[in-house]
């Protein structure tokens, strides 16, 4: 029996990152793999499409209509978000789990699929939604300290459109859209693959370290990672999940600089937020800016290497050395 080719419809003319990403996501699902793309504003032609995104003035998952421009539209990814969805967010909300599941090579949604599905919206798709809906990342009362780089995904998609003084035919613009869509989809897939290959394993290391926190110090406020990895975001997320607040929160993270058996070790303060520089408890002021033997003399800990002048990180030649630094830092 001949299988009918599905059709994806979106508007013609000038395009944006949201519908470019939405179309690419759809083509990574079982239902719309190999689907034909139609770009038009002809309502009759759109009505014949199996799915329509970013045009038509209707949001109805039952009939596969995913527009967000209509008056009264207020859909968000979940009740925890305030960012209104664009066509990218709408398609991701309904088809994203399948896309993530395919990248992870799984045939059903499990905890890992759900975790990466949620993380990919927060870390990738939400910014596309916000940009298309004119939502700034900061209040208008705050003056930016510098001009935003024109290399974000939505900037690069926008550049695929013809310049104001460049004349292209409709088929040529359609071809540009396909390029933009493939680029947007490829970057989302790379993002998901990186979560699978690097982000999730790092999370596992932080979980293991949290489980053993009281083995490092009776207070449970210091953890030791078995290797260096991105830990800040995971730690803050896991603390929220485990209700580790106030006097139960982690203050210092210890980890080796490399995989070598005799590797130096680091002690790093936990910041108030992942991207910030303010610490919950900085290393002692008396240690800051000193190195080697002088630092060892001041701290009373052997084999010290340094403590940064800002007090957010330090080093020691041995694992025991950073343990001792952490113990003293907690008390001072």
Tab-separated table of C-alpha atoms in Angstrom:
chain	number	residue	atom	x	y	z
A	1	UNK	CA	0.000	0.000	0.000
A	2	UNK	CA	1.377	3.401	-1.022
A	3	UNK	CA	2.143	5.598	1.955
A	4	UNK	CA	0.921	9.167	1.537
A	5	UNK	CA	3.517	11.883	2.066
A	6	UNK	CA	2.550	14.238	4.882
A	7	UNK	CA	2.625	17.986	4.384
A	8	UNK	CA	3.841	20.657	6.806
A	9	UNK	CA	2.484	24.135	6.217
A	10	UNK	CA	3.864	27.477	7.328
A	11	UNK	CA	3.693	31.036	6.048
A	12	UNK	CA	5.619	32.320	3.063
A	13	UNK	CA	7.793	35.430	2.907
A	14	UNK	CA	10.032	36.715	5.695
A	15	UNK	CA	10.779	33.966	8.217
A	16	UNK	CA	11.876	33.760	11.851
A	17	UNK	CA	13.721	31.329	14.057
A	18	UNK	CA	10.581	29.927	15.684
A	19	UNK	CA	8.943	28.410	12.588
A	20	UNK	CA	12.348	27.381	11.235
A	21	UNK	CA	12.969	25.356	14.402
A	22	UNK	CA	9.378	24.100	14.542
A	23	UNK	CA	9.548	22.660	11.012
A	24	UNK	CA	12.884	20.999	11.699
A	25	UNK	CA	11.597	19.419	14.908
A	26	UNK	CA	8.571	18.002	13.106
A	27	UNK	CA	10.792	16.392	10.483
A	28	UNK	CA	12.565	14.509	13.271
A	29	UNK	CA	9.371	12.717	14.320
A	30	UNK	CA	8.087	9.419	12.978
A	31	UNK	CA	4.888	11.006	11.674
A	32	UNK	CA	6.532	13.798	9.708
A	33	UNK	CA	9.850	12.316	8.603
A	34	UNK	CA	10.182	13.044	4.901
A	35	UNK	CA	7.198	15.404	4.957
A	36	UNK	CA	6.717	17.948	2.187
A	37	UNK	CA	6.999	21.603	3.195
A	38	UNK	CA	4.549	24.183	1.884
A	39	UNK	CA	5.158	27.868	2.532
A	40	UNK	CA	2.087	29.950	1.730
A	41	UNK	CA	-0.476	32.335	3.158
A	42	UNK	CA	-3.260	30.868	1.031
A	43	UNK	CA	-5.817	29.645	3.578
A	44	UNK	CA	-7.163	26.994	1.196
A	45	UNK	CA	-3.729	25.480	0.654
A	46	UNK	CA	-2.948	25.570	4.375
A	47	UNK	CA	-6.239	23.806	5.107
A	48	UNK	CA	-5.024	20.858	3.040
A	49	UNK	CA	-1.815	20.479	5.093
A	50	UNK	CA	-1.520	17.736	7.696
A	51	UNK	CA	0.025	20.179	10.158
A	52	UNK	CA	0.361	23.978	10.144
A	53	UNK	CA	2.766	26.064	12.222
A	54	UNK	CA	3.088	29.814	12.852
A	55	UNK	CA	0.145	30.825	10.666
A	56	UNK	CA	-3.627	30.441	10.593
A	57	UNK	CA	-4.595	31.958	13.926
A	58	UNK	CA	-5.430	28.606	15.545
A	59	UNK	CA	-3.870	26.544	18.289
A	60	UNK	CA	-5.481	23.111	18.331
A	61	UNK	CA	-3.274	20.040	18.897
A	62	UNK	CA	-6.138	17.713	17.909
A	63	UNK	CA	-6.123	19.117	14.373
A	64	UNK	CA	-2.364	19.827	14.328
A	65	UNK	CA	-2.661	23.599	14.189
A	66	UNK	CA	0.097	25.426	16.046
A	67	UNK	CA	-0.107	29.202	15.719
A	68	UNK	CA	0.506	31.716	18.500
A	69	UNK	CA	-0.397	35.065	16.917
A	70	UNK	CA	-4.135	35.019	17.656
A	71	UNK	CA	-5.697	37.340	20.191
A	72	UNK	CA	-6.114	35.701	23.600
A	73	UNK	CA	-3.315	33.176	23.134
A	74	UNK	CA	-1.499	32.717	26.475
A	75	UNK	CA	-0.078	29.188	26.298
A	76	UNK	CA	3.170	28.541	28.172
A	77	UNK	CA	5.347	25.439	28.413
A	78	UNK	CA	4.002	24.680	31.896
A	79	UNK	CA	2.594	26.479	34.895
A	80	UNK	CA	6.140	27.203	36.109
A	81	UNK	CA	6.876	29.405	33.069
A	82	UNK	CA	5.617	32.846	32.151
A	83	UNK	CA	7.134	33.031	28.657
A	84	UNK	CA	4.428	32.771	26.019
A	85	UNK	CA	5.120	30.064	23.456
A	86	UNK	CA	5.973	30.670	19.821
A	87	UNK	CA	5.462	28.019	17.156
A	88	UNK	CA	8.801	26.500	18.221
A	89	UNK	CA	7.665	26.108	21.821
A	90	UNK	CA	4.272	24.775	20.770
A	91	UNK	CA	5.784	22.096	18.555
A	92	UNK	CA	8.409	21.261	21.158
A	93	UNK	CA	5.768	20.991	23.884
A	94	UNK	CA	3.848	18.376	21.908
A	95	UNK	CA	6.619	16.608	19.976
A	96	UNK	CA	9.780	17.332	21.967
A	97	UNK	CA	9.727	14.187	24.056
A	98	UNK	CA	9.748	12.071	20.899
A	99	UNK	CA	12.660	14.080	19.476
A	100	UNK	CA	14.669	13.710	22.698
A	101	UNK	CA	13.782	10.030	22.961
A	102	UNK	CA	15.125	9.434	19.450
A	103	UNK	CA	18.399	11.246	20.190
A	104	UNK	CA	18.882	9.161	23.333
A	105	UNK	CA	18.128	5.984	21.379
A	106	UNK	CA	15.210	5.003	23.583
A	107	UNK	CA	11.811	3.617	22.673
A	108	UNK	CA	9.885	5.073	25.590
A	109	UNK	CA	9.892	8.131	27.830
A	110	UNK	CA	11.830	7.518	31.037
A	111	UNK	CA	13.331	9.784	33.705
A	112	UNK	CA	16.350	10.682	31.564
A	113	UNK	CA	14.198	11.572	28.563
A	114	UNK	CA	11.941	13.729	30.722
A	115	UNK	CA	14.902	15.452	32.386
A	116	UNK	CA	16.531	16.346	29.062
A	117	UNK	CA	13.165	17.326	27.551
A	118	UNK	CA	12.638	19.833	30.362
A	119	UNK	CA	16.253	21.044	30.302
A	120	UNK	CA	16.192	21.601	26.527
A	121	UNK	CA	13.153	23.811	26.759
A	122	UNK	CA	14.660	25.894	29.547
A	123	UNK	CA	18.134	26.069	28.041
A	124	UNK	CA	17.364	26.336	24.323
A	125	UNK	CA	13.759	26.668	23.179
A	126	UNK	CA	12.505	29.244	25.690
A	127	UNK	CA	14.915	31.870	24.340
A	128	UNK	CA	13.471	31.333	20.849
A	129	UNK	CA	9.940	31.753	22.217
A	130	UNK	CA	10.882	34.910	24.086
A	131	UNK	CA	12.639	36.475	21.106
A	132	UNK	CA	9.739	35.855	18.755
A	133	UNK	CA	7.240	37.253	21.252
A	134	UNK	CA	9.314	40.348	21.991
A	135	UNK	CA	10.135	39.398	25.573
A	136	UNK	CA	13.408	40.826	26.869
A	137	UNK	CA	15.680	38.869	29.161
A	138	UNK	CA	15.822	41.859	31.521
A	139	UNK	CA	13.536	44.781	32.455
A	140	UNK	CA	13.486	47.751	30.091
A	141	UNK	CA	14.559	49.988	32.971
A	142	UNK	CA	17.985	48.344	32.915
A	143	UNK	CA	20.390	49.720	30.331
A	144	UNK	CA	22.499	46.977	28.693
A	145	UNK	CA	26.214	47.302	29.414
A	146	UNK	CA	27.055	46.201	25.864
A	147	UNK	CA	25.389	45.457	22.546
A	148	UNK	CA	24.124	41.908	22.103
A	149	UNK	CA	26.185	39.835	19.696
A	150	UNK	CA	24.568	39.251	16.276
A	151	UNK	CA	25.604	35.591	16.386
A	152	UNK	CA	22.739	34.082	18.405
A	153	UNK	CA	20.664	31.426	16.669
A	154	UNK	CA	17.763	33.772	15.930
A	155	UNK	CA	20.158	36.374	14.527
A	156	UNK	CA	21.729	33.799	12.219
A	157	UNK	CA	18.338	32.545	11.079
A	158	UNK	CA	17.259	36.126	10.389
A	159	UNK	CA	20.348	36.657	8.225
A	160	UNK	CA	19.147	33.883	5.914
A	161	UNK	CA	16.365	36.241	4.785
A	162	UNK	CA	17.216	38.427	1.778
A	163	UNK	CA	18.548	41.887	2.520
A	164	UNK	CA	16.181	44.802	2.038
A	165	UNK	CA	17.842	45.615	-1.284
A	166	UNK	CA	18.234	42.019	-2.454
A	167	UNK	CA	15.670	40.644	-4.883
A	168	UNK	CA	14.963	36.917	-4.617
A	169	UNK	CA	12.212	34.781	-6.101
A	170	UNK	CA	9.793	32.907	-3.828
A	171	UNK	CA	11.505	29.554	-4.546
A	172	UNK	CA	14.862	31.111	-3.652
A	173	UNK	CA	13.462	32.430	-0.355
A	174	UNK	CA	11.935	29.007	0.327
A	175	UNK	CA	15.367	27.463	-0.195
A	176	UNK	CA	16.844	29.941	2.277
A	177	UNK	CA	14.168	28.932	4.778
A	178	UNK	CA	15.092	25.261	4.416
A	179	UNK	CA	18.730	26.165	5.131
A	180	UNK	CA	17.678	28.114	8.210
A	181	UNK	CA	15.425	25.308	9.419
A	182	UNK	CA	18.131	22.688	9.030
A	183	UNK	CA	20.604	24.918	10.882
A	184	UNK	CA	18.214	25.532	13.792
A	185	UNK	CA	17.314	21.872	14.079
A	186	UNK	CA	20.924	20.761	13.885
A	187	UNK	CA	21.891	23.060	16.739
A	188	UNK	CA	19.068	21.809	18.934
A	189	UNK	CA	20.097	18.222	18.228
A	190	UNK	CA	23.707	19.056	19.120
A	191	UNK	CA	22.440	20.637	22.344
A	192	UNK	CA	20.475	17.502	23.249
A	193	UNK	CA	23.397	15.220	22.375
A	194	UNK	CA	25.689	17.256	24.612
A	195	UNK	CA	23.187	16.921	27.460
A	196	UNK	CA	23.211	13.169	26.909
A	197	UNK	CA	26.980	12.775	26.556
A	198	UNK	CA	28.296	15.334	29.070
A	199	UNK	CA	25.570	17.000	31.122
A	200	UNK	CA	23.858	13.836	32.395
A	201	UNK	CA	27.108	12.061	33.383
A	202	UNK	CA	28.164	15.167	35.323
A	203	UNK	CA	24.831	15.159	37.127
A	204	UNK	CA	25.465	11.548	38.167
A	205	UNK	CA	28.834	12.519	39.645
A	206	UNK	CA	27.258	15.330	41.666
A	207	UNK	CA	24.510	12.997	42.919
A	208	UNK	CA	27.136	10.514	44.074
A	209	UNK	CA	29.104	13.276	45.807
A	210	UNK	CA	26.002	14.575	47.582
A	211	UNK	CA	25.180	11.080	48.794
A	212	UNK	CA	28.631	10.892	50.391
A	213	UNK	CA	28.785	14.444	51.763
A	214	UNK	CA	28.885	13.437	55.437
A	215	UNK	CA	31.897	11.225	54.678
A	216	UNK	CA	33.830	14.352	53.720
A	217	UNK	CA	32.730	16.467	56.685
A	218	UNK	CA	30.201	15.736	59.460
A	219	UNK	CA	28.299	18.904	58.597
A	220	UNK	CA	27.484	17.548	55.131
A	221	UNK	CA	28.348	20.961	53.670
A	222	UNK	CA	31.376	19.889	51.628
A	223	UNK	CA	31.312	17.485	48.685
A	224	UNK	CA	34.168	15.860	46.756
A	225	UNK	CA	33.851	14.986	43.089
A	226	UNK	CA	35.830	12.058	41.709
A	227	UNK	CA	36.809	14.158	38.670
A	228	UNK	CA	36.476	17.714	37.428
A	229	UNK	CA	33.147	18.339	35.700
A	230	UNK	CA	30.489	21.076	35.301
A	231	UNK	CA	28.812	20.944	38.714
A	232	UNK	CA	27.281	24.311	39.615
A	233	UNK	CA	23.931	24.010	37.876
A	234	UNK	CA	23.508	20.375	38.908
A	235	UNK	CA	24.313	21.106	42.522
A	236	UNK	CA	21.829	23.956	42.807
A	237	UNK	CA	19.128	21.894	41.075
A	238	UNK	CA	19.736	18.867	43.284
A	239	UNK	CA	19.751	20.988	46.428
A	240	UNK	CA	16.288	22.244	45.502
A	241	UNK	CA	15.108	18.693	44.828
A	242	UNK	CA	16.460	17.479	48.173
A	243	UNK	CA	15.447	20.587	50.104
A	244	UNK	CA	19.044	21.302	51.111
A	245	UNK	CA	18.576	24.911	52.151
A	246	UNK	CA	20.042	27.293	54.717
A	247	UNK	CA	22.380	25.372	57.036
A	248	UNK	CA	22.065	22.239	54.875
A	249	UNK	CA	23.320	23.827	51.654
A	250	UNK	CA	26.757	22.950	50.267
A	251	UNK	CA	29.491	25.547	50.777
A	252	UNK	CA	32.570	23.986	49.148
A	253	UNK	CA	33.218	21.574	46.286
A	254	UNK	CA	36.486	19.644	46.062
A	255	UNK	CA	37.781	18.009	42.890
A	256	UNK	CA	41.030	16.878	41.202
A	257	UNK	CA	42.486	19.051	38.445
A	258	UNK	CA	43.068	16.027	36.196
A	259	UNK	CA	42.714	12.265	36.009
A	260	UNK	CA	46.386	11.730	36.929
A	261	UNK	CA	46.962	9.717	40.094
A	262	UNK	CA	49.043	12.495	41.694
A	263	UNK	CA	46.828	15.316	40.457
A	264	UNK	CA	46.573	18.590	42.319
A	265	UNK	CA	43.196	19.281	43.937
A	266	UNK	CA	40.947	22.331	43.967
A	267	UNK	CA	38.543	23.737	46.532
A	268	UNK	CA	35.859	25.941	45.043
A	269	UNK	CA	33.150	27.951	46.752
A	270	UNK	CA	29.518	27.394	45.804
A	271	UNK	CA	28.112	30.568	44.204
A	272	UNK	CA	24.718	32.032	45.027
A	273	UNK	CA	23.712	31.362	41.404
A	274	UNK	CA	25.404	29.297	38.650
A	275	UNK	CA	26.539	32.255	36.546
A	276	UNK	CA	27.414	34.547	39.448
A	277	UNK	CA	30.569	35.346	41.401
A	278	UNK	CA	29.077	35.921	44.855
A	279	UNK	CA	29.710	32.959	47.145
A	280	UNK	CA	27.757	31.423	49.961
A	281	UNK	CA	30.948	31.373	52.006
A	282	UNK	CA	34.221	32.563	50.484
A	283	UNK	CA	37.574	31.149	51.509
A	284	UNK	CA	39.094	32.977	54.514
A	285	UNK	CA	40.168	36.538	53.797
A	286	UNK	CA	43.542	35.920	55.466
A	287	UNK	CA	44.383	33.292	52.825
A	288	UNK	CA	43.441	35.283	49.745
A	289	UNK	CA	46.147	36.216	47.288
A	290	UNK	CA	48.820	34.036	48.904
A	291	UNK	CA	50.630	31.065	47.402
A	292	UNK	CA	52.735	28.003	48.161
A	293	UNK	CA	54.806	27.972	51.369
A	294	UNK	CA	53.537	31.336	52.580
A	295	UNK	CA	49.924	30.168	52.212
A	296	UNK	CA	50.742	26.912	53.992
A	297	UNK	CA	52.280	28.896	56.854
A	298	UNK	CA	49.270	31.214	57.137
A	299	UNK	CA	46.674	28.465	56.920
A	300	UNK	CA	48.471	25.721	58.791
A	301	UNK	CA	47.781	23.316	55.912
A	302	UNK	CA	50.658	21.582	54.125
A	303	UNK	CA	51.145	21.554	50.349
A	304	UNK	CA	49.017	24.604	49.572
A	305	UNK	CA	49.292	26.013	46.043
A	306	UNK	CA	47.139	29.151	46.037
A	307	UNK	CA	43.959	30.911	47.061
A	308	UNK	CA	42.568	33.373	44.550
A	309	UNK	CA	42.514	37.027	45.623
A	310	UNK	CA	38.722	36.996	45.227
A	311	UNK	CA	38.449	34.048	47.600
A	312	UNK	CA	36.312	31.814	45.367
A	313	UNK	CA	38.847	29.064	44.609
A	314	UNK	CA	42.045	27.551	45.949
A	315	UNK	CA	44.410	24.673	45.318
A	316	UNK	CA	46.486	22.076	47.109
A	317	UNK	CA	48.863	19.370	45.943
A	318	UNK	CA	46.888	16.605	47.674
A	319	UNK	CA	43.355	15.437	48.303
A	320	UNK	CA	43.955	15.512	52.034
A	321	UNK	CA	45.216	19.063	51.697
A	322	UNK	CA	41.992	20.415	50.244
A	323	UNK	CA	40.032	18.424	52.829
A	324	UNK	CA	41.981	20.226	55.530
A	325	UNK	CA	41.479	23.591	53.812
A	326	UNK	CA	37.726	22.976	53.644
A	327	UNK	CA	37.549	21.946	57.286
A	328	UNK	CA	39.362	25.078	58.433
A	329	UNK	CA	37.365	27.336	56.057
A	330	UNK	CA	34.112	26.069	57.568
A	331	UNK	CA	35.309	27.003	61.035
A	332	UNK	CA	36.724	30.453	60.217
